[in-house]
Each structure stands twice: as C-alpha cells, then as structure tokens.
PDB file of C-alpha atoms in Angstrom:
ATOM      1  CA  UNK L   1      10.030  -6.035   6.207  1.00 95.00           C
ATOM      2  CA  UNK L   2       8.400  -5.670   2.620  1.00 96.00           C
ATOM      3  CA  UNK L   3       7.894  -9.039   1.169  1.00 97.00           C
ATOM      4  CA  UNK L   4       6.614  -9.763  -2.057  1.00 96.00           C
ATOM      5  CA  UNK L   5       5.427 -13.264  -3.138  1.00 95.00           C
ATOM      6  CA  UNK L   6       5.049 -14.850  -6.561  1.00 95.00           C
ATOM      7  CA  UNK L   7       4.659 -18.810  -6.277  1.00 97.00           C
ATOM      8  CA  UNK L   8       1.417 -19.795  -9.011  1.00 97.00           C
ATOM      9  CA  UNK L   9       1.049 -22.683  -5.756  1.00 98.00           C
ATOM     10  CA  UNK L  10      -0.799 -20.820  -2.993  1.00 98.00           C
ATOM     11  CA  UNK L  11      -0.325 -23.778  -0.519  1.00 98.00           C
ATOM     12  CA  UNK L  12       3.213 -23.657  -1.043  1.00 98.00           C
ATOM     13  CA  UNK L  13       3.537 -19.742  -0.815  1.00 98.00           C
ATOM     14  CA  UNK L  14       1.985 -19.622   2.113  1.00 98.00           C
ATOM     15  CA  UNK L  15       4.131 -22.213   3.619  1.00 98.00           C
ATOM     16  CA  UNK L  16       7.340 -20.485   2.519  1.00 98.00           C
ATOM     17  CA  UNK L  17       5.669 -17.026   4.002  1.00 98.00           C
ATOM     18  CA  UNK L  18       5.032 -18.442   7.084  1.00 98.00           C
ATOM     19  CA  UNK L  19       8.383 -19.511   7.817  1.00 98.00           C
ATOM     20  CA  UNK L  20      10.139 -15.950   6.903  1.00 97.00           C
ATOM     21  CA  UNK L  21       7.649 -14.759   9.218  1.00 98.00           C
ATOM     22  CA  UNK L  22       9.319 -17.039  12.408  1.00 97.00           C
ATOM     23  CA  UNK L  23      12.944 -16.323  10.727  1.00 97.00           C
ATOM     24  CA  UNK L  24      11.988 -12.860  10.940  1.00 97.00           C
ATOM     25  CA  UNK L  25      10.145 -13.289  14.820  1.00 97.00           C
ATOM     26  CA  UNK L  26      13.791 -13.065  16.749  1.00 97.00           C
ATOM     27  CA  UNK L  27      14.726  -9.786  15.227  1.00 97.00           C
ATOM     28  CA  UNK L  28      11.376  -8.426  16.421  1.00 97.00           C
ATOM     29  CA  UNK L  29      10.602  -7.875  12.732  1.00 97.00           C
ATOM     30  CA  UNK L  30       6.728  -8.020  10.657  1.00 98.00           C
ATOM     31  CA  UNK L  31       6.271  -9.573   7.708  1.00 98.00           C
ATOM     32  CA  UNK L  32       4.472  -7.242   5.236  1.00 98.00           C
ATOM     33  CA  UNK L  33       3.192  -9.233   2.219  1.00 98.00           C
ATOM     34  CA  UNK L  34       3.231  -6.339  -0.804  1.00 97.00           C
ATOM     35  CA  UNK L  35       0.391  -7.835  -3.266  1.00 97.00           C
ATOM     36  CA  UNK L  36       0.998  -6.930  -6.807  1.00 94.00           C
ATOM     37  CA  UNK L  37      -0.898  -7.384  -9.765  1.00 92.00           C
ATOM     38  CA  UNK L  38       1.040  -8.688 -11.456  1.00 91.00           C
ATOM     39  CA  UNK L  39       2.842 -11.661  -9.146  1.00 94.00           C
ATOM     40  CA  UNK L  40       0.871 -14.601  -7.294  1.00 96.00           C
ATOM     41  CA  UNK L  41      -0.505 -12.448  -4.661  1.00 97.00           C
ATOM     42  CA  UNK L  42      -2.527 -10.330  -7.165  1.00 96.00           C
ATOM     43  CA  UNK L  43      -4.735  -8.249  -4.871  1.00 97.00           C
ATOM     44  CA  UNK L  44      -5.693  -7.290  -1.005  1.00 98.00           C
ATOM     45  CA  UNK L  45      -7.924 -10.289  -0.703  1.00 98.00           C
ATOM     46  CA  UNK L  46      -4.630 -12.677  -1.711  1.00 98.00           C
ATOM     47  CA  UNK L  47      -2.819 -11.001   0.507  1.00 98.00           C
ATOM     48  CA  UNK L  48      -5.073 -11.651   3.542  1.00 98.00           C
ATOM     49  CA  UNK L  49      -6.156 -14.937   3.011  1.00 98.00           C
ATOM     50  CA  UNK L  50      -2.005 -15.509   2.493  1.00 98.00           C
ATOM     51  CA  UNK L  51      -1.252 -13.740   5.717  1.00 98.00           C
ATOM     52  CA  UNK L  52      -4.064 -15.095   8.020  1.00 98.00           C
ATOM     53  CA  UNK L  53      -3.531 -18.991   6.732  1.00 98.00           C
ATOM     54  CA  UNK L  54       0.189 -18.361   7.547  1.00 98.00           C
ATOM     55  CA  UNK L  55      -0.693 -17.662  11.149  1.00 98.00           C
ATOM     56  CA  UNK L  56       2.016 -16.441  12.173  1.00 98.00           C
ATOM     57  CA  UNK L  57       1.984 -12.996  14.898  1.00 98.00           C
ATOM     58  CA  UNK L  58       4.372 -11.356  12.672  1.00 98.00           C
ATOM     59  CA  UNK L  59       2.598 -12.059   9.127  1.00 98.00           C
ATOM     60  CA  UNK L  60       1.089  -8.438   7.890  1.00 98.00           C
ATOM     61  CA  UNK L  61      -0.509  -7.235   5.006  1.00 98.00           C
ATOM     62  CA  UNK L  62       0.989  -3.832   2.813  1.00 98.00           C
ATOM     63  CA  UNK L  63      -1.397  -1.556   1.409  1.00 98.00           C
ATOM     64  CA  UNK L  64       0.546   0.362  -1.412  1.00 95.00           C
ATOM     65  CA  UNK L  65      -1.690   2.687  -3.267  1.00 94.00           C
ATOM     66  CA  UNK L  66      -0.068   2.173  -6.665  1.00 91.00           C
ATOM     67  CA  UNK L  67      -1.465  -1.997  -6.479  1.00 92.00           C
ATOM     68  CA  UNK L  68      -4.599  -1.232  -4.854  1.00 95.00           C
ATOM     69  CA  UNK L  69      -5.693   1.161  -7.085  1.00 92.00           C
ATOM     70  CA  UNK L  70      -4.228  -0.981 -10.671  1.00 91.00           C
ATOM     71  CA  UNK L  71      -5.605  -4.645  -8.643  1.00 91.00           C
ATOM     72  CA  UNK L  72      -8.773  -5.869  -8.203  1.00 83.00           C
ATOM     73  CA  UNK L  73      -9.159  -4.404  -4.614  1.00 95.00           C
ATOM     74  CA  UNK L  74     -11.646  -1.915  -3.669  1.00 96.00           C
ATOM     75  CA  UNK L  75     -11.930   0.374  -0.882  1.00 97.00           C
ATOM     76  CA  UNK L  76     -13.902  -1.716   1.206  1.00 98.00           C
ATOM     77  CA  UNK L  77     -11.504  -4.800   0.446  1.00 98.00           C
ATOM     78  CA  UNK L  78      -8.764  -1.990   2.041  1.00 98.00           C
ATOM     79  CA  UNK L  79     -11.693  -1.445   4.984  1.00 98.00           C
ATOM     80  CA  UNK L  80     -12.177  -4.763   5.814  1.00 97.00           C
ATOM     81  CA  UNK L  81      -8.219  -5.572   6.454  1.00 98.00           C
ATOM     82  CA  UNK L  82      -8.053  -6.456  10.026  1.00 98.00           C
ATOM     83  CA  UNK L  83      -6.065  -3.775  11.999  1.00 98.00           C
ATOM     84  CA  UNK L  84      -3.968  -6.552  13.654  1.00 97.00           C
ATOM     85  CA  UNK L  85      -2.615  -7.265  10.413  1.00 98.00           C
ATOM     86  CA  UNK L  86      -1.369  -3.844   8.988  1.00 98.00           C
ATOM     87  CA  UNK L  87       1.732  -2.231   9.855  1.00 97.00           C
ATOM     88  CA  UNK L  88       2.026   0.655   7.804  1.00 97.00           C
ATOM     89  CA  UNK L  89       0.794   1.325   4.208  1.00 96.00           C
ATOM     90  CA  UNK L  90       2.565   3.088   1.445  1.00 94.00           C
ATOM     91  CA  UNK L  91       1.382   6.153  -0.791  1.00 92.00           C
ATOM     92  CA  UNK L  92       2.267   7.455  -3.993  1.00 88.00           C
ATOM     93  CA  UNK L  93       0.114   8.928  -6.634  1.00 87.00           C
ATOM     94  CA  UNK L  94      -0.015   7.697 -10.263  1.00 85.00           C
ATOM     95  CA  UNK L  95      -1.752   8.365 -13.876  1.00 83.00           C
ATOM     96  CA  UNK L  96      -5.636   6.926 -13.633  1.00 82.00           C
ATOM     97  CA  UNK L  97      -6.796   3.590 -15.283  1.00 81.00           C
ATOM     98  CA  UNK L  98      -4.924   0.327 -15.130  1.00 78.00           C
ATOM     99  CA  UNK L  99      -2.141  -0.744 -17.890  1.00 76.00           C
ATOM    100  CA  UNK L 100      -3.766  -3.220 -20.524  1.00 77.00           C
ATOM    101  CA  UNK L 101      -0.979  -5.698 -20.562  1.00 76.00           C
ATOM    102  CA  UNK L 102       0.986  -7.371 -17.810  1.00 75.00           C
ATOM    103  CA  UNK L 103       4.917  -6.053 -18.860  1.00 77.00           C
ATOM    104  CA  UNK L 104       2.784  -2.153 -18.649  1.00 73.00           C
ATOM    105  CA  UNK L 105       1.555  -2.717 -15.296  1.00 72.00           C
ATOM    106  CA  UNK L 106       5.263  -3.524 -14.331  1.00 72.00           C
ATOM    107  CA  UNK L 107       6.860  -0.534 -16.253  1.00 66.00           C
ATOM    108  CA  UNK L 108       4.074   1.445 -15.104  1.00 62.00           C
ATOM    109  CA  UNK L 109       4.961   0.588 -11.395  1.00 61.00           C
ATOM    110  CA  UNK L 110       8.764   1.230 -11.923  1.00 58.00           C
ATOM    111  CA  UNK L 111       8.198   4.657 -13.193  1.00 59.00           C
ATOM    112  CA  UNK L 112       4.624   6.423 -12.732  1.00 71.00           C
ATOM    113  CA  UNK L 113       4.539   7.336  -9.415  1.00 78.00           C
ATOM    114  CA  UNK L 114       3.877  10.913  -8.449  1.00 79.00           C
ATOM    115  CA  UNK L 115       3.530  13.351  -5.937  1.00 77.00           C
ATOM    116  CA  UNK L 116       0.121  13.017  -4.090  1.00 81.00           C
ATOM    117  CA  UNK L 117      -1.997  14.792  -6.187  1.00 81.00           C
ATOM    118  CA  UNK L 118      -0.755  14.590  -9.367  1.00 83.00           C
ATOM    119  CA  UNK L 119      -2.249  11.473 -10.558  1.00 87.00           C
ATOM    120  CA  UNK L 120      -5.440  10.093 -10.340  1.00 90.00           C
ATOM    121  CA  UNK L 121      -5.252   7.375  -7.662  1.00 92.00           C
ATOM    122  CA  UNK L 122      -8.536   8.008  -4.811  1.00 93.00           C
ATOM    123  CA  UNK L 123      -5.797   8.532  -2.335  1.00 93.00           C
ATOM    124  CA  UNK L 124      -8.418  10.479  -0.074  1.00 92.00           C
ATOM    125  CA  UNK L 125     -10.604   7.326  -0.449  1.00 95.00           C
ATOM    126  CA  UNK L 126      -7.395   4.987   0.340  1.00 95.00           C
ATOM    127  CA  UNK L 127      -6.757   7.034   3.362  1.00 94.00           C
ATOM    128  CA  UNK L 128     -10.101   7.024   4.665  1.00 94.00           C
ATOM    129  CA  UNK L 129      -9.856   3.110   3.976  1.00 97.00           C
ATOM    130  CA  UNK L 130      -7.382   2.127   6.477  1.00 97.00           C
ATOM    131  CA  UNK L 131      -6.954   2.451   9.988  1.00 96.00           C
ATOM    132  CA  UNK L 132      -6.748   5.970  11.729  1.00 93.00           C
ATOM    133  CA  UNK L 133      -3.815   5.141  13.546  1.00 94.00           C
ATOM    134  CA  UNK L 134      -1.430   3.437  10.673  1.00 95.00           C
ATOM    135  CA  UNK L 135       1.361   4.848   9.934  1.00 94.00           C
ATOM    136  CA  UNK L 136       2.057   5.921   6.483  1.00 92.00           C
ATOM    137  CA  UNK L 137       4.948   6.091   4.312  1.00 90.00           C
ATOM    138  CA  UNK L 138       5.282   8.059   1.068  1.00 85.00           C
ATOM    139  CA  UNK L 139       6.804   7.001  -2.212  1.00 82.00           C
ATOM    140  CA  UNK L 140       8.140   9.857  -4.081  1.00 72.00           C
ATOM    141  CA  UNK L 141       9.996  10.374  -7.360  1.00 67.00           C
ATOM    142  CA  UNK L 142      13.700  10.355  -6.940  1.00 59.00           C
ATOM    143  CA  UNK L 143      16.447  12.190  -6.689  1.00 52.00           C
ATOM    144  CA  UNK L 144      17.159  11.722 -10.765  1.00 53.00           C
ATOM    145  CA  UNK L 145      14.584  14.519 -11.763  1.00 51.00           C
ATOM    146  CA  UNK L 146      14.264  16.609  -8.696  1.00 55.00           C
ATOM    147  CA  UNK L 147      17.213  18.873  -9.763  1.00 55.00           C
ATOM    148  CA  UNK L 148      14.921  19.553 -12.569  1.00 57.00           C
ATOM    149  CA  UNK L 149      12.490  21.170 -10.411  1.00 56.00           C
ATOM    150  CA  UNK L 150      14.803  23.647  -8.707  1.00 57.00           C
ATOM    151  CA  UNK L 151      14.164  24.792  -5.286  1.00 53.00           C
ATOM    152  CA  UNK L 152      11.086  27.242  -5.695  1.00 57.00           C
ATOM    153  CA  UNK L 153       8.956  24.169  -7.648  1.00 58.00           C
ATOM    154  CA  UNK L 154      10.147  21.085  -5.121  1.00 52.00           C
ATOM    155  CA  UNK L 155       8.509  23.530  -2.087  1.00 53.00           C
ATOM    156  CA  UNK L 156       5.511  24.336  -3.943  1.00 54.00           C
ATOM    157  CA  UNK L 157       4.588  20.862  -5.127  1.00 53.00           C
ATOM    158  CA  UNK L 158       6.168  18.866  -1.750  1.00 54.00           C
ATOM    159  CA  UNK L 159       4.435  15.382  -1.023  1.00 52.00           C
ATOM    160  CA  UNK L 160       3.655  17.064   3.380  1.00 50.00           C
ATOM    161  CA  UNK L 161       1.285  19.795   2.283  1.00 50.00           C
ATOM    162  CA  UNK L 162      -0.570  18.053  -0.101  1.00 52.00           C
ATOM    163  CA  UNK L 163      -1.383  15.370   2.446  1.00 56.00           C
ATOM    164  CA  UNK L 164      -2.522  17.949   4.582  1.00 53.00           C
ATOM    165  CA  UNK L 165      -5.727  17.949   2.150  1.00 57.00           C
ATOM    166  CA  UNK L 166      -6.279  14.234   2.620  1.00 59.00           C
ATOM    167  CA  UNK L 167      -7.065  14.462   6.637  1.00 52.00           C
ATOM    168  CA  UNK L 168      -8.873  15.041   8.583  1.00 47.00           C
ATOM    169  CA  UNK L 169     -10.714  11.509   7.926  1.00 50.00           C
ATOM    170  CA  UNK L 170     -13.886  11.731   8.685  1.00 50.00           C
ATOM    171  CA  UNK L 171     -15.427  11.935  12.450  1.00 47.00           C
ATOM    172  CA  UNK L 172     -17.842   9.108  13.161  1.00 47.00           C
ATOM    173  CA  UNK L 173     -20.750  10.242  14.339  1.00 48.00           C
ATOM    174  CA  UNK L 174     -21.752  10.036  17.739  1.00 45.00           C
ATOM    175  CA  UNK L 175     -24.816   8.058  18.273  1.00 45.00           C
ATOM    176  CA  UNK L 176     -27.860  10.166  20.286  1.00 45.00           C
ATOM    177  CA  UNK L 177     -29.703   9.105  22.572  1.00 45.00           C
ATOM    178  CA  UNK L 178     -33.220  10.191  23.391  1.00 42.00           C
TER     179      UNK L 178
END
C-alpha cells in the first residue's frame, strides 16, 4: 500500500509507520513510504532511514519519479536503496527543473505529469537506478484529456513503446580472467 507521511517529529512518524506496517502484516500487505518534497519525508534518504528504523518486514520504500527528480535525491541515493526494501516504483514524466515555492511543487505534482518522454525527468537514469527486477508502474494523464487526442495520437504517443527506449539497462560487464 502507498503511504505517505507528514509528521515535522521523525521519532513519532516512524513510530506511527511502524505500526501500519504490523496492521498491514495479516493481510499480507507492504508498506510503501511515498517521500514527497514537500511533506516530512522530503526525499529517498528520509524515506529509508524512516523505513529501516521502523523495522518492520513489511516497511518499503516508493521510488516515484516525479519526487525523486523535484527532491533532493540523486541517482545514486535511488542506487543505494536496499532491494529488500522496494516493492515497485512508479514512473511518469514531467516539465524539467523543480517549482520555486512549496504550494508549486504541490500543483505541479497534481497536474504535470506526462507521458514518458515528454518531459524532462532522467527517467533512463531512474531506471537504470533501481533494481533490474522491480516492477514498475506508470502514471499517466487521465482519462479527462485523452479524448482530446483521438485514437491515431493516443497510439502514436502510448506510455509501452516509449519505455521500450529506456531498456535494455545496461549489461555488467563480465570480469576476465587471465
């Protein structure tokens, strides 16, 4: 489940995280902790230190590219997650730069996203980033402006074929030995 946190007291947020994630344990359910810029849990870094102090088996971490790319994570921040902790990460694409002001970087996240490609967020970095094996989940416009499109547009500029240019990641390279 998607959960977003935004207690100023750290101690106490993780606390209150913690026990949604052993509410959650019966159902067989993770805990994804979404950070935001703009809430408590600001960043990827937040995020993990929130999720490991919480300790629970169930407490995960949600990589959405809109945040990472207007927070102060980095690539390697999104690189260094621990697999363990990452069920699935989100993509969207979005206008470059981060919003000045903290009610922007809220409207911005309501309405900017785009279809991969269209914006400016390093979603082929992102990708690369995270674990070969995570699933991911796309965040497209909706339904309100697709009729606008028509038919003929929505194929040409659908979210599957442009990720098709974001794989494949790259292949490690095979150490040699003389």
């Amino acid at each position: 489940m998607l959960v977003a946190g935004d207690d100023p007291d750290e101690a106490r947020l993780t606390d209150s995280f913690a026990k949604f994630c052993r509410a959650a344990a019966p159902y067989g359910l993770t805990a994804d902790l979404e950070f935001m810029p703009w809430t408590a849990v600001k960043n990827a870094k937040a995020a993990l230190r929130i999720a490991t102090n919480a300790g629970e088996p169930n407490g995960r971490v949600l990589v959405d590219a809109l945040h990472a790319a207007r927070s102060a994570t980095t690539l390697n921040d999104i690189a260094s997650l621990p697999r363990h902790l990452l069920s699935y990460a989100q993509l969207c694409d979005a206008p470059a730069g981060i919003p000045a002001t903290h009610e922007a970087l809220i409207h911005t996240a309501r309405g900017a996203r785009l279809l991969p490609g269209d914006g400016g967020i390093d979603l082929r970095g992102l990708v690369h980033a995270l674990p070969e094996d995570l699933p991911l989940s796309l965040e497209i416009p909706n339904d309100e402006w697709l009729p606008e499109l028509g038919a003929e547009e929505w194929g040409r500029r659908a979210p599957l074929p442009r990720l098709a240019g974001l794989s494949p990641r790259p292949q490690k390279e095979e150490q040699q030995h003389d």
